Short mmCIF file of C-alpha atoms in Angstrom, two decimals:
data_model
loop_
_atom_site.label_atom_id
_atom_site.label_comp_id
_atom_site.label_asym_id
_atom_site.label_seq_id
_atom_site.Cartn_x
_atom_site.Cartn_y
_atom_site.Cartn_z
CA MET H 1 28.52 22.84 -9.27
CA ILE H 2 26.64 19.53 -9.42
CA ILE H 3 23.84 18.53 -11.78
CA ALA H 4 21.19 16.38 -10.10
CA LEU H 5 18.12 14.76 -11.62
CA ASP H 6 15.52 12.54 -9.98
CA VAL H 7 13.28 10.69 -12.44
CA GLY H 8 9.91 9.76 -10.99
CA GLY H 9 7.01 7.90 -12.55
CA THR H 10 5.10 11.17 -13.05
CA SER H 11 7.70 13.96 -13.05
CA MET H 12 11.42 14.65 -13.15
CA LYS H 13 12.94 16.96 -10.53
CA GLY H 14 16.25 18.56 -11.51
CA ALA H 15 18.63 21.02 -9.87
CA ILE H 16 22.03 22.63 -10.04
CA LEU H 17 23.58 22.34 -6.58
CA ASP H 18 26.70 23.59 -4.87
CA ASP H 19 28.89 21.55 -2.54
CA GLY H 20 26.59 22.31 0.39
CA MET H 21 23.54 21.07 -1.58
CA GLU H 22 22.18 24.59 -1.96
CA ARG H 23 20.43 24.99 -5.30
CA SER H 24 20.84 27.82 -7.78
CA VAL H 25 18.48 26.29 -10.38
CA SER H 26 15.44 24.02 -10.00
CA LEU H 27 13.20 22.59 -12.66
CA ARG H 28 10.42 20.05 -13.12
CA ARG H 29 9.44 18.21 -16.26
CA PRO H 30 6.79 15.53 -16.90
CA THR H 31 8.10 11.98 -17.31
CA PRO H 32 6.92 10.33 -20.54
CA HIS H 33 6.73 6.56 -20.81
CA GLY H 34 8.60 4.09 -22.99
CA GLU H 35 11.43 5.05 -25.32
CA ALA H 36 10.51 8.74 -25.12
CA ALA H 37 11.43 8.71 -21.42
CA VAL H 38 15.10 7.97 -22.12
CA GLU H 39 15.48 10.92 -24.47
CA ALA H 40 13.54 13.16 -22.06
CA VAL H 41 15.99 12.31 -19.26
CA LEU H 42 19.00 13.05 -21.48
CA ALA H 43 17.45 16.28 -22.80
CA THR H 44 16.76 17.47 -19.23
CA ILE H 45 20.36 16.78 -18.21
CA ASP H 46 21.52 18.64 -21.35
CA GLU H 47 19.40 21.63 -20.28
CA LEU H 48 20.85 21.62 -16.77
CA ALA H 49 24.38 21.27 -18.17
CA ARG H 50 23.87 24.27 -20.43
CA ARG H 51 22.61 26.35 -17.52
CA ALA H 52 25.48 25.26 -15.27
CA GLY H 53 28.08 25.94 -17.97
CA PRO H 54 31.75 25.22 -17.29
CA ALA H 55 31.16 25.22 -13.51
CA ALA H 56 29.50 21.77 -13.76
CA ARG H 57 31.74 19.04 -12.34
CA ALA H 58 29.56 15.90 -11.99
CA VAL H 59 26.08 14.50 -12.57
CA GLY H 60 23.90 12.54 -10.15
CA LEU H 61 20.99 10.66 -11.71
CA ALA H 62 18.30 8.81 -9.75
CA VAL H 63 15.92 6.52 -11.68
CA PRO H 64 13.11 4.14 -10.64
CA GLY H 65 12.83 0.37 -10.90
CA ILE H 66 15.67 -2.12 -10.71
CA VAL H 67 19.00 -0.30 -11.03
CA ASP H 68 22.56 -1.61 -11.24
CA ASP H 69 24.37 1.20 -9.45
CA GLU H 70 27.86 -0.04 -10.29
CA SER H 71 27.32 -0.25 -14.06
CA GLY H 72 24.97 2.73 -14.24
CA ILE H 73 22.28 0.66 -15.98
CA ALA H 74 18.54 1.09 -15.43
CA VAL H 75 17.65 -2.60 -15.63
CA TRP H 76 13.85 -2.38 -15.56
CA SER H 77 11.03 -0.03 -14.63
CA GLU H 78 7.49 -1.30 -15.05
CA ASN H 79 6.02 2.18 -14.41
CA ILE H 80 8.07 3.89 -17.13
CA GLY H 81 8.60 0.96 -19.47
CA TRP H 82 12.34 0.86 -20.08
CA ARG H 83 14.81 -2.03 -19.92
CA ASP H 84 18.62 -2.15 -19.74
CA VAL H 85 19.25 1.55 -20.40
CA PRO H 86 22.98 2.38 -19.92
CA PHE H 87 22.36 5.81 -18.43
CA GLY H 88 25.86 6.12 -16.98
CA ALA H 89 27.51 5.72 -20.39
CA LEU H 90 24.88 7.83 -22.18
CA VAL H 91 25.17 10.78 -19.80
CA ARG H 92 28.99 10.65 -19.76
CA ARG H 93 28.97 10.74 -23.56
CA ARG H 94 26.56 13.70 -23.64
CA THR H 95 28.17 15.81 -20.93
CA GLY H 96 31.78 14.65 -20.62
CA LEU H 97 31.28 14.62 -16.84
CA PRO H 98 31.58 11.82 -14.24
CA VAL H 99 28.16 10.32 -13.50
CA ALA H 100 26.65 8.54 -10.50
CA VAL H 101 23.49 6.54 -11.26
CA GLY H 102 21.27 4.83 -8.72
CA HIS H 103 17.76 4.04 -7.57
CA ASP H 104 15.50 7.02 -6.96
CA VAL H 105 14.27 5.79 -3.58
CA ARG H 106 17.79 5.03 -2.36
CA ALA H 107 18.71 8.56 -3.47
CA GLY H 108 15.88 9.96 -1.37
CA GLY H 109 17.03 7.75 1.46
CA MET H 110 20.53 9.23 1.21
CA ALA H 111 19.13 12.72 1.58
CA GLU H 112 16.99 11.86 4.60
CA ILE H 113 19.74 9.75 6.23
CA HIS H 114 22.49 12.35 5.92
CA LEU H 115 20.57 15.64 6.06
CA GLY H 116 16.96 14.91 6.95
CA ALA H 117 14.46 13.10 9.11
CA ALA H 118 16.48 9.86 9.52
CA ARG H 119 19.72 11.59 10.45
CA GLY H 120 21.41 9.90 13.42
CA ALA H 121 19.38 6.67 13.24
CA ARG H 122 21.34 3.46 12.65
CA ASN H 123 18.19 1.63 11.55
CA SER H 124 15.62 3.39 9.40
CA LEU H 125 13.12 2.91 6.61
CA ILE H 126 12.48 5.70 4.12
CA LEU H 127 9.25 5.16 2.20
CA PRO H 128 8.32 7.60 -0.58
CA ILE H 129 4.73 7.13 -1.76
CA GLY H 130 4.07 8.51 -5.22
CA THR H 131 3.25 6.93 -8.58
CA GLY H 132 4.96 3.82 -7.17
CA ILE H 133 6.15 2.65 -3.76
CA ALA H 134 9.59 1.43 -2.74
CA ALA H 135 11.79 1.80 0.33
CA ALA H 136 15.34 2.68 1.26
CA MET H 137 16.49 0.53 4.19
CA VAL H 138 19.34 1.32 6.57
CA ILE H 139 20.31 -1.67 8.70
CA ASP H 140 22.92 -1.14 11.42
CA GLY H 141 24.21 1.93 9.62
CA HIS H 142 24.43 0.38 6.15
CA LEU H 143 22.19 1.21 3.20
CA CYS H 144 20.88 -2.11 1.88
CA VAL H 145 21.15 -2.38 -1.93
CA GLY H 146 20.82 -6.12 -2.58
CA GLY H 147 22.27 -5.93 -6.07
CA GLY H 148 19.60 -3.37 -7.00
CA TYR H 149 16.66 -5.50 -5.82
CA ALA H 150 16.37 -4.48 -2.17
CA GLY H 151 13.55 -2.30 -0.90
CA GLU H 152 10.75 -3.28 -3.32
CA ILE H 153 8.14 -3.12 -0.57
CA GLY H 154 5.61 -1.88 -3.12
CA HIS H 155 5.44 -5.42 -4.48
CA MET H 156 4.72 -7.04 -1.13
CA PRO H 157 1.29 -8.74 -1.14
CA VAL H 158 -1.07 -7.08 1.36
CA CYS H 159 -4.17 -9.30 1.14
CA ALA H 160 -5.81 -7.31 -1.65
CA ASP H 161 -7.10 -8.51 -5.02
CA GLU H 162 -6.03 -5.64 -7.30
CA PRO H 163 -3.78 -6.59 -10.23
CA CYS H 164 -0.38 -4.88 -10.24
CA VAL H 165 1.65 -3.61 -13.20
CA CYS H 166 4.44 -6.00 -12.14
CA GLY H 167 2.23 -8.96 -13.07
CA GLY H 168 1.35 -9.86 -9.49
CA THR H 169 -1.91 -9.44 -7.59
CA GLY H 170 -2.53 -7.64 -4.32
CA CYS H 171 0.74 -5.70 -4.21
CA LEU H 172 0.97 -2.68 -1.89
CA GLU H 173 1.66 -0.40 -4.85
CA ALA H 174 -1.54 -1.56 -6.56
CA VAL H 175 -3.71 -0.37 -3.66
CA ALA H 176 -1.79 2.33 -1.74
CA SER H 177 0.25 4.40 -4.21
CA ALA H 178 -0.96 7.85 -5.23
CA ALA H 179 -1.97 6.43 -8.61
CA ALA H 180 -3.90 3.62 -6.90
CA ILE H 181 -5.76 6.05 -4.64
CA ALA H 182 -6.90 8.07 -7.66
CA ARG H 183 -7.88 4.91 -9.56
CA ARG H 184 -9.80 3.39 -6.65
CA TYR H 185 -11.68 6.63 -5.95
CA ALA H 186 -12.67 6.90 -9.62
CA GLY H 187 -13.77 3.25 -9.63
CA ARG H 188 -15.90 3.84 -6.56
CA THR H 189 -17.52 7.12 -7.64
CA GLY H 190 -17.10 7.48 -11.40
CA ARG H 191 -15.36 10.81 -10.74
CA GLU H 192 -11.72 11.56 -11.57
CA ALA H 193 -9.54 13.02 -8.80
CA HIS H 194 -5.80 12.86 -8.12
CA ALA H 195 -4.59 11.56 -4.76
CA GLY H 196 -4.14 15.04 -3.29
CA ALA H 197 -7.74 15.90 -4.13
CA VAL H 198 -8.93 12.62 -2.60
CA ALA H 199 -7.02 13.54 0.57
CA THR H 200 -8.75 16.94 0.68
CA LEU H 201 -12.15 15.32 0.16
CA ALA H 202 -11.44 12.82 2.94
CA ARG H 203 -10.38 15.63 5.26
CA ASN H 204 -13.68 17.38 4.52
CA GLY H 205 -15.71 14.27 5.33
CA ASP H 206 -16.53 12.91 1.88
CA PRO H 207 -17.61 9.29 2.61
CA ASP H 208 -16.19 7.73 -0.56
CA ALA H 209 -12.84 9.49 -0.21
CA SER H 210 -12.75 8.60 3.49
CA ALA H 211 -13.37 4.93 2.70
CA VAL H 212 -10.56 4.86 0.12
CA TRP H 213 -8.25 6.67 2.55
CA THR H 214 -9.01 4.28 5.43
CA GLU H 215 -8.33 1.27 3.19
CA THR H 216 -5.06 2.84 2.03
CA VAL H 217 -3.90 3.38 5.62
CA GLY H 218 -4.74 -0.22 6.44
CA HIS H 219 -2.69 -1.59 3.53
CA LEU H 220 0.26 0.65 4.40
CA ALA H 221 0.04 -0.47 8.03
CA THR H 222 0.17 -4.12 6.94
CA ALA H 223 3.39 -3.55 5.00
CA LEU H 224 4.99 -1.41 7.71
CA THR H 225 4.16 -3.93 10.44
CA VAL H 226 6.01 -6.61 8.47
CA ALA H 227 8.92 -4.20 7.91
CA VAL H 228 9.10 -3.44 11.64
CA ALA H 229 9.12 -7.15 12.50
CA LEU H 230 11.95 -7.82 10.02
CA LEU H 231 14.09 -4.70 10.24
CA ALA H 232 13.32 -3.04 13.60
CA PRO H 233 13.71 0.53 12.30
CA GLU H 234 14.01 3.30 14.86
CA VAL H 235 12.34 5.71 12.45
CA ILE H 236 10.09 5.33 9.41
CA VAL H 237 10.15 8.34 7.11
CA ILE H 238 7.16 8.81 4.81
CA GLY H 239 8.00 10.85 1.72
CA GLY H 240 6.78 11.41 -1.81
CA GLY H 241 3.69 13.30 -2.87
CA LEU H 242 1.39 11.51 -0.43
CA SER H 243 3.39 12.83 2.53
CA LYS H 244 1.86 16.24 1.83
CA ALA H 245 -1.33 14.93 3.46
CA GLY H 246 0.47 15.30 6.81
CA ASP H 247 -1.42 14.08 9.87
CA LEU H 248 -4.37 12.95 7.75
CA LEU H 249 -2.03 10.11 6.79
CA LEU H 250 0.43 9.91 9.68
CA ALA H 251 -1.98 10.01 12.64
CA PRO H 252 -4.09 6.98 11.62
CA LEU H 253 -1.01 5.19 10.27
CA ARG H 254 0.79 5.54 13.62
CA ASP H 255 -2.31 4.31 15.42
CA GLU H 256 -2.82 1.33 13.12
CA VAL H 257 0.82 0.22 13.15
CA GLY H 258 0.97 0.67 16.93
CA ARG H 259 -2.19 -1.41 17.37
CA ARG H 260 -0.66 -4.32 15.46
CA LEU H 261 2.72 -4.39 17.19
CA THR H 262 3.35 -6.36 20.38
CA PHE H 263 6.93 -6.81 21.64
CA HIS H 264 8.53 -5.06 18.66
CA ARG H 265 10.64 -1.92 18.80
CA ARG H 266 8.16 0.85 18.08
CA PRO H 267 9.42 3.23 15.43
CA GLN H 268 8.88 6.94 15.17
CA ILE H 269 6.80 7.55 12.04
CA THR H 270 7.41 10.96 10.53
CA THR H 271 7.42 12.87 7.25
CA ALA H 272 10.46 13.43 5.06
CA ARG H 273 12.32 16.70 5.48
CA PHE H 274 12.75 17.05 1.72
CA GLY H 275 9.32 15.81 0.61
CA ASP H 276 9.31 14.84 -3.05
CA GLU H 277 12.64 16.66 -3.60
CA ALA H 278 14.59 14.07 -1.56
CA GLY H 279 15.64 12.04 -4.61
CA CYS H 280 17.13 15.09 -6.29
CA VAL H 281 19.12 16.01 -3.17
CA GLY H 282 20.29 12.41 -2.81
CA ALA H 283 21.43 12.31 -6.45
CA GLY H 284 23.43 15.45 -5.73
CA LEU H 285 25.05 13.76 -2.72
CA TRP H 286 26.05 10.81 -4.91
CA ALA H 287 27.68 13.15 -7.43
CA ARG H 288 29.47 15.03 -4.65
CA ASP H 289 30.80 11.75 -3.21
CA LEU H 290 31.95 10.72 -6.68
CA LEU H 291 34.05 13.89 -6.91
CA LYS H 292 35.51 13.37 -3.45
CA ARG H 293 36.63 9.86 -4.40
CA SER H 294 38.24 10.94 -7.67
#
């Protein structure tokens, strides 16, 4: 059995998986910020290890931000607020098991590349949209890591003036993440609503929600048009919590990206097979690969 945990900016998704990635246990826990987040991650892995018992053979851990996969260190996450956390060493010490640590979006990319919506494509972009935004990029069959820095599309400027938590201004994440949608709707109306509720309001014709949604699609289209020009993906997979909006997001996004492209290879734009569980599945695949190599 494999222990897998995907740490997101809002929630942690954990599972106990068999070799075929079928789960016998699933759990979700909120993700605190700052120092409390580190202990929450370790406590959640402890809980999964207790439930797996002696059948547990390896741990896969996916975390956000800049991640050094080889050393197992979470270098920096502006959304959670940690720096230089040696998760690989900490989890090995707690569980006595081999541990694979990597970026949460690259974990989700692994799941979609090997088992999901990007399977069979040699060039693909997997873009989860949740509390933050980043991308997993497959170029000519190779997952691009860039020393832990590749795929930070959420910090691409998209001609907006919103300040970003990274210290920049006008980043995609500052205007098109789920958190940004909720913040911009509240700023426009004075009413609190999470991104899913804003999507429902937009679907039902609410003018303020529709305006926020249209702006969000435009910013995403700007970033994806640049990605298409640079990477020529055959498929773009939209994941994370925002993918639950379905065609409310995908239909106008396809139209807007298509309108902006000229000679470029036109990608298929689709939703992730695993939704917001992709990172957990990908972490499990990492742990399984670790066992196969040992």
